[in-house]
CSV table of C-alpha atoms in Angstrom, one decimal:
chain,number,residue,atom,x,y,z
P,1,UNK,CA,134.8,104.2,108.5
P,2,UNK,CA,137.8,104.3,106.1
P,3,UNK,CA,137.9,100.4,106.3
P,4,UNK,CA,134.3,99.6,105.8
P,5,UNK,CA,135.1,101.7,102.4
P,6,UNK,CA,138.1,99.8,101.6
P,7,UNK,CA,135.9,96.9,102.1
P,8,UNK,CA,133.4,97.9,100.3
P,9,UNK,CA,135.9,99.1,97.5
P,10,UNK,CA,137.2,95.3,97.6
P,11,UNK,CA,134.6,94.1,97.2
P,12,UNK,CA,132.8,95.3,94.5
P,13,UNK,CA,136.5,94.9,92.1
P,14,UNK,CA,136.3,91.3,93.2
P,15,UNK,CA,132.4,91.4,92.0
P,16,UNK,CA,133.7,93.2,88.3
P,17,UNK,CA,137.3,93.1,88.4
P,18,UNK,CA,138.8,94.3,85.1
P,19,UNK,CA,142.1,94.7,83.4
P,20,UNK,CA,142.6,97.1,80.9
P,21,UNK,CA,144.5,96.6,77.8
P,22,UNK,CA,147.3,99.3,78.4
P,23,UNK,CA,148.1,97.4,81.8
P,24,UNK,CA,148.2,93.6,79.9
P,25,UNK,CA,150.8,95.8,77.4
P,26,UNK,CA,152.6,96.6,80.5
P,27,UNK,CA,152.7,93.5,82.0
P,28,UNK,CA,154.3,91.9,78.7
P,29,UNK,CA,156.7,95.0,79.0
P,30,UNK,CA,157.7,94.6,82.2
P,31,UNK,CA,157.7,90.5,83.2
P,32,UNK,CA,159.6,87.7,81.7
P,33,UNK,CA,157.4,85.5,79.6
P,34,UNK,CA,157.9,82.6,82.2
P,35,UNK,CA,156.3,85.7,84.5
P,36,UNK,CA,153.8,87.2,82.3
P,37,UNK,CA,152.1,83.2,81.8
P,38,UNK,CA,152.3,83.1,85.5
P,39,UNK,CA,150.3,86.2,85.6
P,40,UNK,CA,147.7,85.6,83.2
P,41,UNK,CA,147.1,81.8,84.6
P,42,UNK,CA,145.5,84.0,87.7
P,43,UNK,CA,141.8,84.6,88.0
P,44,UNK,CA,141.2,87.9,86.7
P,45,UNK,CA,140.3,89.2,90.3
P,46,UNK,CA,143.6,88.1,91.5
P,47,UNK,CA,145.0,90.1,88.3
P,48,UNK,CA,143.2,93.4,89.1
P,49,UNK,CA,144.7,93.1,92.8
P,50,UNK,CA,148.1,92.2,91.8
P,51,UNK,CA,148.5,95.2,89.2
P,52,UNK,CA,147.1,97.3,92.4
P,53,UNK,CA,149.7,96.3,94.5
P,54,UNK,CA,152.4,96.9,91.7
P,55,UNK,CA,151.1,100.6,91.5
P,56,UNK,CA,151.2,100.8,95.4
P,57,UNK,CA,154.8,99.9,94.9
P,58,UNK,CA,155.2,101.8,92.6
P,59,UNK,CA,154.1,104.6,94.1
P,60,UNK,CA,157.0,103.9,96.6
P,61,UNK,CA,159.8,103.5,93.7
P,62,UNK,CA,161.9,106.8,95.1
P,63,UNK,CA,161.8,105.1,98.7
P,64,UNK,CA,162.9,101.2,97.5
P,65,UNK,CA,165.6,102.6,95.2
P,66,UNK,CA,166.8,105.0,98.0
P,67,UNK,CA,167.0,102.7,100.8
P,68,UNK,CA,167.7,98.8,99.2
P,69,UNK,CA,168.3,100.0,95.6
P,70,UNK,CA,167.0,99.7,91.7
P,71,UNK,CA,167.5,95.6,91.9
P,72,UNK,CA,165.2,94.9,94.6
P,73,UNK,CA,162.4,98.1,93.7
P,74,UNK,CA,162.1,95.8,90.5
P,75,UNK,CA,161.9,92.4,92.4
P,76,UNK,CA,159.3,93.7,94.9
P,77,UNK,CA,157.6,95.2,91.7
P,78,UNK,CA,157.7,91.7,89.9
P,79,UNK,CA,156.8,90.1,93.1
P,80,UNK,CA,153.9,92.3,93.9
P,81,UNK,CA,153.0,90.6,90.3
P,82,UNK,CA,152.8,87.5,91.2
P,83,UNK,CA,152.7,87.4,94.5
P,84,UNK,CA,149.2,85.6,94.5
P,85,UNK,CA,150.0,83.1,91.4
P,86,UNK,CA,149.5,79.8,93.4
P,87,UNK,CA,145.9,80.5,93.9
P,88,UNK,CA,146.0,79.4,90.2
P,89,UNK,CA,145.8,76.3,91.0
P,90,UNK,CA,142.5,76.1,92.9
P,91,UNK,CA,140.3,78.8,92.1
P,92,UNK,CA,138.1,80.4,95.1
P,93,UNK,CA,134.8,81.1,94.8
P,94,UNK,CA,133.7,85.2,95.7
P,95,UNK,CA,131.8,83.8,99.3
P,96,UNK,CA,135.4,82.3,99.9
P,97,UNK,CA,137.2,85.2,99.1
P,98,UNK,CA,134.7,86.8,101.9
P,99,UNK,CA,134.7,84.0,104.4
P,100,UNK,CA,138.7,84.9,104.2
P,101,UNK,CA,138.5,87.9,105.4
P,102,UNK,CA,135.8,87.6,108.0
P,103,UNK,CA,137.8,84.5,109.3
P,104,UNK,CA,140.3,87.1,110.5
P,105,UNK,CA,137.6,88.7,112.5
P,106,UNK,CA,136.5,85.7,114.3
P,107,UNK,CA,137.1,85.2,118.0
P,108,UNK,CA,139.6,82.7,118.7
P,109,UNK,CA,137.3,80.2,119.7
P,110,UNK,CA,135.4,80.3,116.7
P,111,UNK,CA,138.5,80.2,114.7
P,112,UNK,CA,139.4,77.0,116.5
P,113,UNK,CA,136.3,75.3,115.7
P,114,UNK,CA,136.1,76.1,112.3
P,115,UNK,CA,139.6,74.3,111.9
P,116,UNK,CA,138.6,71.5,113.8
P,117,UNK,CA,136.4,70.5,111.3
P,118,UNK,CA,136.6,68.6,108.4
P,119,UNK,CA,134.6,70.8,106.1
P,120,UNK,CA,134.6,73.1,102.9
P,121,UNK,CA,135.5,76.3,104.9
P,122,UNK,CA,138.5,74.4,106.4
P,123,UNK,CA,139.3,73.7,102.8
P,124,UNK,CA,139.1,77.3,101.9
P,125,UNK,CA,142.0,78.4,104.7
P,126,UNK,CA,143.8,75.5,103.8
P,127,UNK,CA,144.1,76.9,100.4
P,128,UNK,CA,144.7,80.5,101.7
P,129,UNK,CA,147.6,79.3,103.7
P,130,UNK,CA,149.6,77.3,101.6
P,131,UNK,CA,149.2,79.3,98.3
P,132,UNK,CA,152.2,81.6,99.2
P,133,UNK,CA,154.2,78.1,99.1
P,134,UNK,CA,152.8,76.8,95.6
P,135,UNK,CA,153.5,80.1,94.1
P,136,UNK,CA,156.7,79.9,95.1
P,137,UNK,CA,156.9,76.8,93.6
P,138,UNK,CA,155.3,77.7,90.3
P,139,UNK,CA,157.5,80.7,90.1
P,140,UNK,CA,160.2,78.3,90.9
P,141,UNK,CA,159.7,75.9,88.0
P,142,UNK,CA,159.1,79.0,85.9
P,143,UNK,CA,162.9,80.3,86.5
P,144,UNK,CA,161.5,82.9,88.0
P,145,UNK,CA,164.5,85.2,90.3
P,146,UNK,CA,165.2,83.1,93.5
P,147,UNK,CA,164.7,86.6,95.1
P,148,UNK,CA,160.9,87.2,93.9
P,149,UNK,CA,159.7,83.2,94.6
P,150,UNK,CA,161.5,84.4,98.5
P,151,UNK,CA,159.1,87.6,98.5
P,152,UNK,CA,156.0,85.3,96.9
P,153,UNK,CA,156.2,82.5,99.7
P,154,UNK,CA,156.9,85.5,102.8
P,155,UNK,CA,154.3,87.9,101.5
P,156,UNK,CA,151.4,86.9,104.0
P,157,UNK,CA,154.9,86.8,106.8
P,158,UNK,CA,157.4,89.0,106.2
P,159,UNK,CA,160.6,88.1,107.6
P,160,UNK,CA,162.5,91.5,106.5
P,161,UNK,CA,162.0,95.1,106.2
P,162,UNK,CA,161.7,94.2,102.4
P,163,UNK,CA,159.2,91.8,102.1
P,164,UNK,CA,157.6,93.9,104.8
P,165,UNK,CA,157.4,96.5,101.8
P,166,UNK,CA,155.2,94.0,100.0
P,167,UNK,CA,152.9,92.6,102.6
P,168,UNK,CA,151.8,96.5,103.4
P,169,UNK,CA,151.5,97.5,99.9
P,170,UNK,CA,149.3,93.6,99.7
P,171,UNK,CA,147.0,94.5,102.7
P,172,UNK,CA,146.5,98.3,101.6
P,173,UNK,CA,145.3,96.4,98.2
């Protein structure tokens, strides 16, 4: 039940996502301008779920600070971000969005086929998957902290207990 609500909750932000002008006055206040741009180039969906994974991290500041220290609570904070920034490039429709998530429901079978093919939905995982690796690589040409692009391309496959910290506070969000 509580994930048919987070669905739903999902859902209807990605249907009227908004950002509020306190948080845009935060995000100037808090990111680089290289960063802030790579923000703002984001859909405004991708915006609104960004700034909720920064809250969820930063509702987890005491922790990160404790544990790996102030540095990296600000780099998983800038990361969280940005973390999606190389969907910029192609946008994805709502039904994509929601084919996304279904696809990770799918039997494996299914799943198969679906890749199999040469087809518009194929297209739409193809973007899934490699936007981690072009936001890396916008965050890269941006000067963005070598430290960030490494949590922006390992967000959707952590390979440490930090970037762990970030893909959680991504799939909570």
């Amino acid at each position: 039940m509580v994930a048919l609500l987070y669905r739903i909750k999902q859902f209807l932000n990605a249907l009227w996502p908004s950002v509020r002008d306190s948080e845009y006055t935060w995000i100037y206040r808090e990111l680089s301008e290289a960063e802030a741009t790579l923000f703002t180039r984001q859909t405004l969906t991708d915006q609104r779920h960004a700034l909720d994974v920064a809250y969820d991290i930063q509702n987890q500041k005491r922790f990160i600070e404790m544990t790996y220290g102030s540095k990296d609570y600000q780099n998983l904070l800038h990361a969280a971000l940005l973390h999606d920034c190389g969907k910029a490039l192609i946008a994805l429709h709502l039904w994509q969005r929601i084919f996304i998530v279904l696809f990770g429901h799918f039997p494996a079978n299914i799943k198969k086929e679906i890749l199999a093919q040469r087809s518009l939905l194929t297209k739409t995982l193809i973007i899934y998957q490699q936007h981690p690796v072009w936001g890396k690589r916008l965050a890269f040409k941006a000067g963005v902290n070598p430290d960030i692009q490494t949590f922006i391309l390992n967000h959707h496959a952590p390979t440490s207990p930090k970037e762990k910290i970030l893909y959680m506070a991504d799939n909570r969000n």
